[in-house]
Amino acid sequence: MPGALPFGLPSAALPRAAALSLAQMTALSTDKALAERSRFWEANFSSIPDFVYAFDRQRRFAYVNTAMLGLFGLSADEMIGKTFADLDYPPGLAEQLNRHIDLIFKEGVTVDDEVFFRSPTGQAAYFAFRWGPARAEDGSVELVVGMSRDTSTRRAIEEALRQSEARLRAATELVGVGIYSWDPQSGAFDWDERLRAMWGLPPGTEVDTAVFEAGIHPGDLPRVREAIAASVDPAGDGRYSIEYRVIGRGDGVTRHIATSGQTTFSQGRAASFIGAAIDLTALRQAQAAIQAREAQFRSFAEHSSNLLWIADPQTGDIEYRSPAYERIWGGPREQAARRLEDWYAHLHPDDVARVRRAMHAVESGEVAHVEYRIIRPCDGEVRWLRDTSFPIRDALGDVVRIGGIAEDLTRHDGKQVYIVGASPREERRLARLLRGAGFRARTFSKSDAFLDIAPFLGPGCVLVDLRHSTRDTAAITLELRARSIPLKAVLIGSGDGDVSVAVEAMKSGAADYLQPPFTDAALTTELAAVTADTRATPEPAATDEPAARLARLSAREREVLGGLIDGGTNKSIALQLGLSPRTVELHRGQIMAKLNAASLAELLHLALRAGLRPAHQRS
């Protein structure tokens, strides 16, 4: 098979091997012919680093070069004339190779194969080989000539490459990375489908500089061009890293793309570039949402009259206090205690243990309501605070921070008016009127919205406008009384002359009832009189007997307390009483505040001391 030789063997080698004369081949039995043939083969193949050999029709080695002898650790005399079986080849391998030899002698074909073989010297490797016929002058196949090469290194490299590519594919699939390359000389782009999708392009779309730049947000395109120019500048390091916006060509979606890459230089010129890009849109949107929520929180905290605080329960560090701290504590936030332990030192000694129990309850995941006294470092003044403390959890549900809202109960001028039930226009007019008269006004369009938050409002007066509301609005006074919420109510009548509503309102505890028509001056004068004696919430009587404390609860609050004693959750109690879980939560907060219980455990302990028992013990 002239000219078709394995692994780049010089093209003249096999023809010369096949050109042995018939006389030479038939004279192999003579010593002179054997010596001549050996010299011929040695002259051609002894210096070749690959393994070269030949077989006769009896499947015996007729020639082996020096490399082949080294592989087996044998001399030529020990190996020539031996079959695979004589050399202890594995039976299966010997059978496979013998079939190749028989096929070549029979049909004169060339055979390529690769096998794993462990030589007598202990070398174990993969060998790729090509075997072909060496023909006599009459064209018959006289010998099978073969060449083998150790391919273990190549296979190891190919396997490592396959594994590396598999890992790269897995990584790109996992994080959504798009891979691309660019030829700075020709301007040719090669993008994968993931990168095309980032540009809003259909699969297989041809990409060039125009397509690439058309997708980039106009406000970002100058920066991108500058970054590309810098990356292909031989004076630089070839690095490219930038984030910019892309407007999808097909879908119009604006995406945030982060990309980085590296330019390769050759002979002082940018020769090639390869990079990766990732879609950060979801991350940037989430960050924007978090920033918006943080801004809302900051705005609320900065303008709240109550003190908002956040602390790390692990380190004990107080990480945040709202500006209301300075009004309540009488000093700048920068000089405030930075650790919870230092903060405890400024509490009234009689209240420290109760506050510590509340903080421990919060750290364990409960919401705690506690009232306590502080002794201001600036002037020694004692103030009463009501604190609603709560756990702040991470995505796994673990408590990572604790926070609280502290209300100053010590001094209230009573100038707060809550307007409920007025029409939008009248609501705005009343608010302007009252603020102009020195009141603070807050509006609620629905009575339900007001009652949901009423337990947490500061002292003041409720102005209930019945002119544009249903009779249910008049029931606010009953609800305030039933929930023991210390807010006085002034009702504006409907103007229809129905005095029954006025009678019901006064019976339910309304401070006054104004029947239209009346002047604005009359209204502000009445509100001033009602709010003149509004005082702070009474100091909690921590020493009251449990039964006396329970007597302060409304009927609904006692029902909620019963559900808690029975082990119910907010949801299950709400279902049982026909309320919403949020309403149950508000009742629960009110119960804890009235009973001065810092935690659910303390609340249940007080209830048991007062003689209340779970349902299964009452039957």
Coordinates of C-alpha atoms in Angstrom, one line a residue:
M1 CA 0.0 0.0 0.0
P2 CA 2.5 2.6 -1.3
G3 CA 2.2 6.1 0.0
A4 CA -0.4 5.5 2.8
L5 CA 1.7 5.2 6.0
P6 CA 0.8 5.8 9.6
F7 CA 1.7 8.8 11.8
G8 CA 3.7 10.6 9.1
L9 CA 6.3 7.9 8.4
P10 CA 8.4 9.0 5.3
S11 CA 6.5 8.0 2.2
A12 CA 9.4 6.1 0.8
A13 CA 9.7 3.8 3.8
L14 CA 6.9 1.3 3.1
P15 CA 7.5 1.1 -0.6
R16 CA 11.0 0.2 0.1
A17 CA 9.9 -2.4 2.6
A18 CA 7.5 -3.8 0.1
A19 CA 10.0 -3.8 -2.7
L20 CA 11.9 -6.8 -1.4
S21 CA 12.3 -9.1 -4.3
L22 CA 10.6 -12.5 -4.4
A23 CA 14.0 -14.1 -4.5
Q24 CA 15.0 -12.3 -1.4
M25 CA 11.7 -13.4 0.3
T26 CA 12.1 -17.0 -0.7
A27 CA 15.7 -17.1 0.4
L28 CA 14.8 -16.2 4.0
S29 CA 15.7 -19.7 5.1
T30 CA 19.3 -19.1 4.3
D31 CA 21.6 -17.3 6.7
K32 CA 22.7 -14.9 4.1
A33 CA 19.2 -13.8 3.2
L34 CA 18.2 -13.4 6.8
A35 CA 21.2 -11.3 7.5
E36 CA 20.5 -9.2 4.4
R37 CA 16.8 -8.7 5.3
S38 CA 17.7 -7.7 8.9
R39 CA 20.2 -5.2 7.6
F40 CA 17.6 -3.7 5.3
W41 CA 15.0 -3.3 7.9
E42 CA 17.4 -2.0 10.5
A43 CA 18.7 0.6 8.1
N44 CA 15.1 1.9 7.6
F45 CA 13.4 1.5 11.0
S46 CA 15.9 1.2 13.8
S47 CA 16.1 4.9 14.5
I48 CA 12.4 5.6 14.4
P49 CA 11.1 6.3 18.0
D50 CA 7.7 4.7 17.2
F51 CA 7.2 1.0 17.4
V52 CA 7.8 -0.7 14.0
Y53 CA 7.4 -4.4 13.3
A54 CA 6.2 -7.0 10.8
F55 CA 4.4 -10.3 10.9
D56 CA 4.6 -13.4 8.6
R57 CA 1.7 -15.6 7.6
Q58 CA 2.1 -17.7 10.7
R59 CA 1.3 -14.5 12.8
R60 CA 4.9 -14.4 14.0
F61 CA 7.0 -11.4 14.5
A62 CA 9.3 -11.2 11.4
Y63 CA 10.9 -7.9 12.4
V64 CA 10.9 -5.5 15.4
N65 CA 12.8 -2.3 15.7
T66 CA 14.9 -1.1 18.6
A67 CA 11.9 0.8 20.3
M68 CA 9.8 -2.4 20.1
L69 CA 12.5 -4.5 21.7
G70 CA 12.8 -1.9 24.5
L71 CA 9.1 -2.1 25.1
F72 CA 9.2 -5.8 25.7
G73 CA 12.7 -5.9 27.3
L74 CA 13.8 -8.6 24.8
S75 CA 16.6 -9.1 22.3
A76 CA 15.8 -9.6 18.6
D77 CA 16.6 -13.3 18.9
E78 CA 14.1 -13.6 21.8
M79 CA 11.3 -11.9 19.9
I80 CA 11.7 -12.7 16.2
G81 CA 9.6 -15.7 15.3
K82 CA 7.3 -15.4 18.4
T83 CA 3.5 -15.1 18.2
F84 CA 1.3 -13.1 20.5
A85 CA 0.6 -16.2 22.6
D86 CA 4.3 -16.9 22.9
L87 CA 4.7 -13.4 24.3
D88 CA 1.9 -13.8 26.8
Y89 CA -0.5 -11.3 25.3
P90 CA -4.0 -11.4 27.0
P91 CA -6.1 -13.9 25.1
G92 CA -8.7 -11.4 24.1
L93 CA -6.2 -8.9 22.7
A94 CA -4.2 -11.6 20.9
E95 CA -7.4 -12.8 19.2
Q96 CA -8.3 -9.3 18.1
L97 CA -4.8 -8.7 16.6
N98 CA -4.7 -12.0 14.9
R99 CA -7.9 -11.2 13.1
H100 CA -6.4 -8.0 11.8
I101 CA -3.3 -9.9 10.5
D102 CA -5.5 -12.5 8.8
L103 CA -7.7 -9.8 7.2
I104 CA -4.7 -8.0 5.8
F105 CA -3.2 -11.2 4.3
K106 CA -6.5 -12.1 2.9
E107 CA -7.7 -8.8 1.4
G108 CA -4.7 -6.5 1.4
V109 CA -6.4 -3.8 3.3
T110 CA -5.0 -1.3 5.9
V111 CA -6.3 -1.5 9.5
D112 CA -6.3 1.3 12.1
D113 CA -7.0 0.6 15.7
E114 CA -6.2 1.5 19.3
V115 CA -5.8 -0.9 22.2
F116 CA -4.7 -0.9 25.8
F117 CA -1.7 -3.0 26.5
R118 CA 0.6 -3.7 29.4
S119 CA 4.1 -4.8 28.3
P120 CA 6.3 -7.4 30.1
T121 CA 8.4 -4.4 31.3
G122 CA 5.4 -3.0 33.1
Q123 CA 4.6 -0.2 30.8
A124 CA 0.8 0.2 30.5
A125 CA -0.6 2.5 27.9
Y126 CA -2.9 3.0 25.0
F127 CA -1.3 2.3 21.6
A128 CA -2.7 3.4 18.3
F129 CA -1.5 1.5 15.3
R130 CA -1.8 1.2 11.5
W131 CA -1.1 -2.1 9.9
G132 CA -0.8 -2.6 6.1
P133 CA 0.4 -5.2 3.5
A134 CA 4.0 -5.5 2.2
R135 CA 3.6 -7.0 -1.2
A136 CA 5.9 -9.3 -3.3
E137 CA 6.7 -8.6 -6.9
D138 CA 3.7 -10.6 -8.0
G139 CA 1.4 -8.4 -5.9
S140 CA 0.7 -11.0 -3.2
V141 CA 0.8 -10.0 0.4
E142 CA 4.1 -11.2 1.8
L143 CA 4.2 -9.5 5.2
V144 CA 2.1 -7.3 7.4
V145 CA 4.0 -4.2 8.4
G146 CA 2.9 -2.2 11.4
M147 CA 3.6 0.9 13.3
S148 CA 2.3 1.8 16.8
R149 CA 2.5 4.9 18.9
D150 CA 1.9 5.5 22.6
T151 CA -1.2 7.6 22.8
S152 CA -1.7 7.8 26.5
T153 CA -0.5 11.3 26.8
R154 CA -2.7 12.5 24.0
R155 CA -5.7 10.7 25.5
A156 CA -5.0 12.2 28.9
I157 CA -4.8 15.7 27.3
E158 CA -8.1 15.0 25.4
E159 CA -9.8 13.7 28.5
A160 CA -8.6 16.7 30.6
L161 CA -9.9 19.0 27.8
R162 CA -13.3 17.2 27.8
Q163 CA -13.5 17.5 31.6
S164 CA -12.5 21.2 31.5
E165 CA -15.1 21.9 28.8
A166 CA -17.7 20.0 30.8
R167 CA -16.9 22.0 33.9
L168 CA -17.0 25.3 31.9
R169 CA -20.4 24.3 30.4
A170 CA -21.7 23.5 33.8
A171 CA -20.4 26.7 35.3
T172 CA -21.8 28.8 32.5
E173 CA -25.2 27.1 32.8
L174 CA -25.2 27.5 36.6
V175 CA -24.5 31.3 36.6
G176 CA -25.9 32.1 33.1
V177 CA -22.6 33.3 31.6
G178 CA -22.4 34.0 27.9
I179 CA -19.1 33.3 26.1
Y180 CA -17.9 35.3 23.1
S181 CA -14.8 36.0 21.1
W182 CA -13.8 38.8 18.8
D183 CA -11.1 39.3 16.1
P184 CA -9.8 42.8 16.4
Q185 CA -8.2 42.6 13.0
S186 CA -11.2 41.4 10.9
G187 CA -13.9 42.6 13.4
A188 CA -15.5 39.1 13.3
F189 CA -17.7 38.2 16.3
D190 CA -18.5 34.7 17.7
W191 CA -21.3 34.7 20.3
D192 CA -23.0 31.8 22.0
E193 CA -26.8 31.7 22.1
R194 CA -27.0 33.0 25.7
L195 CA -25.3 36.2 24.8
R196 CA -27.6 36.6 21.8
A197 CA -30.5 36.3 24.1
M198 CA -29.1 39.1 26.3
W199 CA -29.3 41.3 23.2
G200 CA -32.8 40.1 22.4
L201 CA -31.6 38.4 19.3
P202 CA -33.0 35.1 17.8
P203 CA -30.8 32.1 17.9
G204 CA -28.2 32.0 15.1
T205 CA -28.4 35.7 14.3
E206 CA -25.3 37.0 12.7
V207 CA -23.5 39.5 14.9
D208 CA -21.2 42.3 13.8
T209 CA -20.1 45.6 15.2
A210 CA -23.2 47.3 14.1
V211 CA -25.5 44.7 15.8
F212 CA -23.4 44.8 18.9
E213 CA -23.4 48.6 19.3
A214 CA -27.1 48.9 18.3
G215 CA -28.1 47.0 21.4
I216 CA -26.1 49.1 23.9
H217 CA -27.9 51.9 25.7
P218 CA -27.0 55.2 24.1
G219 CA -26.0 56.7 27.5
D220 CA -23.5 53.9 28.0
L221 CA -22.1 53.5 24.4
P222 CA -19.3 56.0 24.8
R223 CA -18.0 54.3 27.9
V224 CA -18.1 50.9 26.1
R225 CA -16.1 52.2 23.2
E226 CA -13.5 53.7 25.5
A227 CA -13.1 50.4 27.4
I228 CA -12.7 48.4 24.1
A229 CA -10.1 50.9 22.8
A230 CA -8.2 50.6 26.0
S231 CA -8.3 46.8 25.9
V232 CA -6.7 46.6 22.4
D233 CA -4.0 49.1 23.1
P234 CA -0.7 47.4 23.1
A235 CA 0.5 49.8 25.8
G236 CA -2.1 48.4 28.2
D237 CA -2.6 45.0 29.8
G238 CA -5.4 43.9 27.5
R239 CA -8.0 43.6 30.2
Y240 CA -11.6 44.6 29.6
S241 CA -14.2 44.9 32.4
I242 CA -17.3 47.0 32.3
E243 CA -21.0 47.0 33.2
Y244 CA -23.6 48.7 30.9
R245 CA -27.2 48.6 29.8
V246 CA -28.5 46.7 26.8
I247 CA -31.9 47.3 25.1
G248 CA -33.1 44.1 23.5
R249 CA -33.6 44.4 19.8
G250 CA -36.4 41.9 19.6
D251 CA -38.1 42.4 23.0
G252 CA -37.2 46.0 24.0
V253 CA -36.2 44.9 27.5
T254 CA -33.5 46.9 29.2
R255 CA -30.9 44.6 30.8
H256 CA -27.8 45.2 32.9
I257 CA -24.8 43.4 31.5
A258 CA -21.5 42.9 33.2
T259 CA -18.7 41.6 31.0
S260 CA -14.9 41.0 31.2
G261 CA -12.4 39.7 28.8
Q262 CA -8.7 39.6 27.8
T263 CA -6.9 40.7 24.6
T264 CA -4.0 38.6 23.3
F265 CA -1.3 40.5 21.5
S266 CA 1.1 39.3 18.7
Q267 CA 3.9 41.3 17.2
G268 CA 2.7 44.5 18.9
R269 CA -0.9 44.2 17.7
A270 CA -4.2 43.0 19.2
A271 CA -4.6 39.5 17.7
S272 CA -7.6 38.0 19.5
F273 CA -10.0 38.6 22.3
I274 CA -12.2 36.3 24.4
G275 CA -14.7 37.3 27.1
A276 CA -17.7 36.4 29.2
A277 CA -20.8 38.3 30.0
I278 CA -23.5 37.8 32.6
D279 CA -27.0 39.3 32.9
L280 CA -27.2 41.2 36.2
T281 CA -30.7 42.6 35.6
A282 CA -32.4 40.6 38.4
L283 CA -29.7 41.5 40.9
R284 CA -29.8 45.2 40.0
Q285 CA -33.6 45.3 40.3
A286 CA -33.4 43.5 43.7
Q287 CA -30.8 46.0 44.8
A288 CA -32.9 48.9 43.6
A289 CA -35.9 47.5 45.5
I290 CA -33.9 47.1 48.7
Q291 CA -32.6 50.6 48.4
A292 CA -36.1 51.9 47.9
R293 CA -37.3 50.0 51.0
E294 CA -34.3 51.3 52.9
A295 CA -35.1 54.8 51.8
Q296 CA -38.7 54.4 52.8
F297 CA -37.6 53.1 56.2
R298 CA -35.2 55.9 56.7
S299 CA -37.8 58.5 55.7
F300 CA -40.3 56.9 58.2
A301 CA -37.7 56.7 60.9
E302 CA -36.3 60.2 60.4
H303 CA -39.8 61.7 60.8
S304 CA -41.3 59.5 63.4
S305 CA -41.9 60.9 66.9
N306 CA -41.1 57.4 68.3
L307 CA -37.6 56.0 68.7
L308 CA -36.7 53.2 66.3
W309 CA -33.7 51.1 67.1
I310 CA -31.9 48.0 65.7
A311 CA -29.3 45.9 67.6
D312 CA -27.2 42.8 66.9
P313 CA -28.1 40.1 69.5
Q314 CA -24.8 38.3 68.9
T315 CA -22.4 41.2 69.5
G316 CA -24.8 43.3 71.6
D317 CA -24.1 46.3 69.5
I318 CA -26.8 48.9 68.9
E319 CA -26.5 49.6 65.2
Y320 CA -29.2 52.2 64.6
R321 CA -31.3 54.8 66.5
S322 CA -33.7 57.2 64.8
P323 CA -33.5 61.0 65.4
A324 CA -36.3 60.8 68.0
Y325 CA -33.6 59.5 70.4
E326 CA -32.3 63.0 70.9
R327 CA -35.7 64.4 71.9
I328 CA -36.5 61.5 74.3
W329 CA -33.0 61.0 75.8
G330 CA -32.0 64.7 75.6
G331 CA -28.6 64.2 74.0
P332 CA -27.0 63.6 70.5
R333 CA -27.1 60.1 69.0
E334 CA -23.4 60.1 68.7
Q335 CA -23.0 60.1 72.5
A336 CA -25.6 57.3 73.0
A337 CA -24.6 53.9 74.5
R338 CA -23.3 51.7 71.7
R339 CA -24.0 48.4 73.4
L340 CA -27.1 46.9 75.0
E341 CA -25.2 46.3 78.3
D342 CA -24.3 50.0 78.5
W343 CA -27.9 50.9 77.6
Y344 CA -29.2 48.8 80.5
A345 CA -27.1 50.9 82.9
H346 CA -29.4 53.9 82.0
L347 CA -32.6 52.1 82.9
H348 CA -34.3 52.4 86.3
P349 CA -32.9 49.7 88.5
D350 CA -36.4 48.3 89.3
D351 CA -37.1 47.8 85.5
V352 CA -33.8 46.2 84.3
A353 CA -34.8 42.6 85.0
R354 CA -38.1 43.0 83.2
V355 CA -36.5 44.6 80.1
R356 CA -33.8 41.9 80.0
R357 CA -36.5 39.2 80.0
A358 CA -38.2 41.0 77.1
M359 CA -35.0 41.2 75.1
H360 CA -34.3 37.5 75.6
A361 CA -37.8 36.7 74.4
V362 CA -37.2 38.8 71.3
E363 CA -33.9 37.0 70.6
S364 CA -35.7 33.7 70.8
G365 CA -38.2 34.9 68.1
E366 CA -41.1 36.4 70.1
V367 CA -42.6 39.9 69.9
A368 CA -42.4 41.7 73.3
H369 CA -44.2 44.7 74.7
V370 CA -42.6 46.3 77.8
E371 CA -42.9 49.5 79.7
Y372 CA -39.9 50.8 81.6
R373 CA -38.3 53.9 83.0
I374 CA -35.1 55.5 81.8
I375 CA -32.8 57.9 83.7
R376 CA -31.5 60.4 81.2
P377 CA -27.7 60.8 81.5
C378 CA -27.9 64.5 80.5
D379 CA -30.0 65.7 83.4
G380 CA -31.1 62.7 85.5
E381 CA -34.8 63.1 84.4
V382 CA -36.9 59.9 84.7
R383 CA -39.1 59.1 81.7
W384 CA -41.5 56.3 81.0
L385 CA -41.2 54.5 77.6
R386 CA -43.3 51.8 76.0
D387 CA -41.3 49.6 73.7
T388 CA -42.6 47.1 71.2
S389 CA -39.6 44.9 70.3
F390 CA -39.5 42.3 67.5
P391 CA -37.1 39.8 65.9
I392 CA -35.6 40.5 62.4
R393 CA -35.0 37.3 60.5
D394 CA -32.8 36.4 57.5
A395 CA -33.9 34.3 54.5
L396 CA -33.5 31.1 56.5
G397 CA -35.7 32.3 59.4
D398 CA -32.9 32.8 61.8
V399 CA -33.0 35.9 64.1
V400 CA -30.1 38.0 63.0
R401 CA -31.1 41.4 64.4
I402 CA -33.6 42.7 67.0
G403 CA -35.5 46.0 66.6
G404 CA -37.9 48.1 68.5
I405 CA -40.2 51.1 68.5
A406 CA -40.1 53.1 71.7
E407 CA -42.8 55.6 72.6
D408 CA -42.3 58.3 75.2
L409 CA -45.2 58.1 77.6
T410 CA -44.0 60.8 79.9
R411 CA -45.2 64.0 78.4
H412 CA -48.0 64.5 75.9
D413 CA -49.7 67.8 75.4
G414 CA -52.8 66.1 74.0
K415 CA -52.8 68.3 70.9
Q416 CA -53.1 65.2 68.5
V417 CA -56.4 64.9 66.7
Y418 CA -57.3 61.8 64.6
I419 CA -59.9 62.6 61.9
V420 CA -62.1 59.7 60.9
G421 CA -64.8 59.3 58.3
A422 CA -64.8 62.7 56.7
S423 CA -65.1 63.1 52.9
P424 CA -61.8 63.7 51.1
R425 CA -62.5 67.3 50.6
E426 CA -63.7 67.9 54.2
E427 CA -60.8 65.8 55.5
R428 CA -58.3 68.1 53.9
R429 CA -60.2 71.2 55.2
L430 CA -60.4 70.0 58.8
A431 CA -56.8 69.0 58.8
R432 CA -55.8 72.5 57.6
L433 CA -58.1 74.1 60.2
L434 CA -56.8 72.1 63.1
R435 CA -53.1 72.5 62.1
G436 CA -53.7 76.2 61.9
A437 CA -55.1 76.1 65.4
G438 CA -52.0 74.4 66.8
F439 CA -53.2 70.8 66.7
R440 CA -51.4 67.9 65.0
A441 CA -53.9 66.2 62.6
R442 CA -53.9 62.7 61.1
T443 CA -56.6 61.4 58.8
F444 CA -58.3 58.1 58.3
S445 CA -60.9 57.6 55.6
K446 CA -62.2 54.4 57.0
S447 CA -63.1 53.5 60.6
D448 CA -61.6 50.0 60.2
A449 CA -58.3 51.4 59.2
F450 CA -58.3 53.6 62.3
L451 CA -59.3 50.9 64.7
D452 CA -56.6 48.5 63.3
I453 CA -53.9 51.0 64.4
A454 CA -55.6 52.7 67.3
P455 CA -53.9 50.5 70.0
F456 CA -50.5 51.9 68.9
L457 CA -51.5 55.6 68.5
G458 CA -50.3 58.2 71.0
P459 CA -52.7 60.0 73.3
G460 CA -55.0 62.5 71.7
C461 CA -58.6 63.0 70.6
V462 CA -60.6 61.3 67.8
L463 CA -62.8 63.5 65.7
V464 CA -65.5 61.3 64.1
D465 CA -67.4 62.9 61.2
L466 CA -70.8 61.2 60.7
R467 CA -71.9 63.5 57.9
H468 CA -70.4 61.3 55.1
S469 CA -70.2 58.0 56.9
T470 CA -72.4 55.0 57.8
R471 CA -73.7 54.5 61.3
D472 CA -70.9 52.0 61.8
T473 CA -68.6 54.9 62.2
A474 CA -70.5 55.9 65.3
A475 CA -69.5 52.6 66.8
I476 CA -65.9 53.8 67.1
T477 CA -66.6 55.0 70.6
L478 CA -67.8 51.6 71.6
E479 CA -64.8 49.9 70.1
L480 CA -62.4 52.3 71.8
R481 CA -64.1 51.6 75.1
A482 CA -64.2 47.8 74.6
R483 CA -60.5 47.7 73.7
S484 CA -59.5 50.0 76.6
I485 CA -57.9 52.4 74.2
P486 CA -57.6 55.8 76.1
L487 CA -58.6 58.1 73.3
K488 CA -61.4 60.6 73.8
A489 CA -63.9 60.9 71.0
V490 CA -65.8 64.0 69.7
L491 CA -68.5 63.2 67.1
I492 CA -69.9 65.5 64.4
G493 CA -73.5 64.7 63.9
S494 CA -75.1 63.9 60.5
G495 CA -77.2 67.1 60.6
D496 CA -80.5 65.3 60.0
G497 CA -81.9 66.0 63.4
D498 CA -81.7 62.4 64.6
V499 CA -80.8 62.7 68.3
S500 CA -80.7 59.0 68.9
V501 CA -77.2 58.8 67.5
A502 CA -76.1 61.5 69.9
V503 CA -77.6 59.6 72.8
E504 CA -75.9 56.4 71.8
A505 CA -72.6 58.2 71.4
M506 CA -72.7 59.8 74.8
K507 CA -73.7 56.5 76.4
S508 CA -70.8 54.8 74.8
G509 CA -68.4 57.3 76.2
A510 CA -68.0 60.1 73.6
A511 CA -66.6 63.3 75.2
D512 CA -69.0 65.5 73.2
Y513 CA -71.4 65.5 70.2
L514 CA -71.5 68.5 67.9
Q515 CA -74.7 68.9 65.9
P516 CA -74.4 70.9 62.7
P517 CA -74.4 73.7 61.9
F518 CA -71.5 75.0 64.1
T519 CA -68.6 77.4 63.5
D520 CA -64.9 76.4 63.0
A521 CA -64.2 78.3 66.2
A522 CA -66.7 76.3 68.1
L523 CA -65.0 73.1 66.9
T524 CA -61.5 74.1 67.8
T525 CA -62.7 75.4 71.2
E526 CA -64.3 72.1 71.9
L527 CA -61.3 70.1 70.9
A528 CA -59.0 72.3 73.0
A529 CA -61.2 71.6 76.0
V530 CA -61.3 67.9 75.4
T531 CA -57.6 67.6 74.9
A532 CA -56.6 69.9 77.7
D533 CA -56.4 67.2 80.3
T534 CA -55.1 64.4 78.1
R535 CA -52.3 62.9 80.1
A536 CA -49.8 60.2 79.6
T537 CA -50.6 56.5 79.9
P538 CA -50.5 55.6 83.6
E539 CA -47.5 54.0 84.9
P540 CA -47.9 50.2 84.9
A541 CA -48.6 48.7 88.2
A542 CA -46.1 45.9 88.1
T543 CA -47.1 44.8 91.6
D544 CA -50.8 44.4 90.8
E545 CA -52.2 41.0 91.4
P546 CA -52.7 39.0 88.2
A547 CA -56.5 38.9 88.7
A548 CA -56.6 42.7 88.9
R549 CA -54.6 43.0 85.8
L550 CA -56.9 40.6 83.9
A551 CA -59.9 42.7 85.0
R552 CA -58.6 45.5 82.7
L553 CA -59.1 43.3 79.6
S554 CA -62.1 43.7 77.3
A555 CA -64.3 40.8 76.5
R556 CA -62.7 40.3 73.1
E557 CA -59.2 40.4 74.6
R558 CA -60.2 37.8 77.2
E559 CA -61.3 35.6 74.3
V560 CA -58.0 36.0 72.6
L561 CA -56.2 35.3 75.8
G562 CA -58.1 32.1 76.2
G563 CA -57.0 31.0 72.7
L564 CA -53.4 31.7 73.6
I565 CA -53.7 29.7 76.9
D566 CA -55.1 26.8 74.8
G567 CA -51.9 27.0 72.6
G568 CA -53.5 28.6 69.6
T569 CA -51.7 30.6 67.0
N570 CA -52.8 34.0 65.6
K571 CA -54.3 32.2 62.6
S572 CA -56.2 29.5 64.5
I573 CA -57.5 32.0 67.1
A574 CA -58.7 34.3 64.2
L575 CA -60.5 31.4 62.6
Q576 CA -62.2 30.5 65.8
L577 CA -63.3 34.0 66.7
G578 CA -64.1 35.1 63.1
L579 CA -61.4 37.8 63.1
S580 CA -58.4 38.4 60.9
P581 CA -54.9 37.2 62.0
R582 CA -53.8 40.9 62.0
T583 CA -56.6 41.8 64.4
V584 CA -55.7 39.0 66.7
E585 CA -52.1 40.2 66.6
L586 CA -53.2 43.7 67.6
H587 CA -55.3 42.3 70.5
R588 CA -52.4 40.2 71.6
G589 CA -50.2 43.3 71.7
Q590 CA -52.8 45.1 73.7
I591 CA -53.1 42.2 76.2
M592 CA -49.4 42.1 76.8
A593 CA -49.3 45.9 77.2
K594 CA -52.2 45.9 79.7
L595 CA -50.8 43.0 81.7
N596 CA -47.2 44.4 81.4
A597 CA -46.0 41.0 80.1
A598 CA -42.7 41.1 78.2
S599 CA -43.2 37.8 76.5
L600 CA -45.8 35.1 75.7
A601 CA -44.3 32.9 78.4
E602 CA -44.7 35.7 81.0
L603 CA -48.2 36.3 79.8
L604 CA -49.2 32.7 80.2
H605 CA -47.6 32.6 83.6
L606 CA -49.7 35.6 84.7
A607 CA -52.9 34.0 83.3
L608 CA -52.2 30.7 85.2
R609 CA -51.5 32.7 88.4
A610 CA -54.9 34.4 87.9
G611 CA -56.6 31.0 87.8
L612 CA -57.2 30.7 84.1
R613 CA -56.6 27.2 82.7
P614 CA -56.4 25.6 79.2
A615 CA -59.6 24.1 77.8
H616 CA -58.6 20.5 78.5
Q617 CA -58.1 21.3 82.2
R618 CA -61.4 23.2 82.5
S619 CA -63.5 20.2 81.4

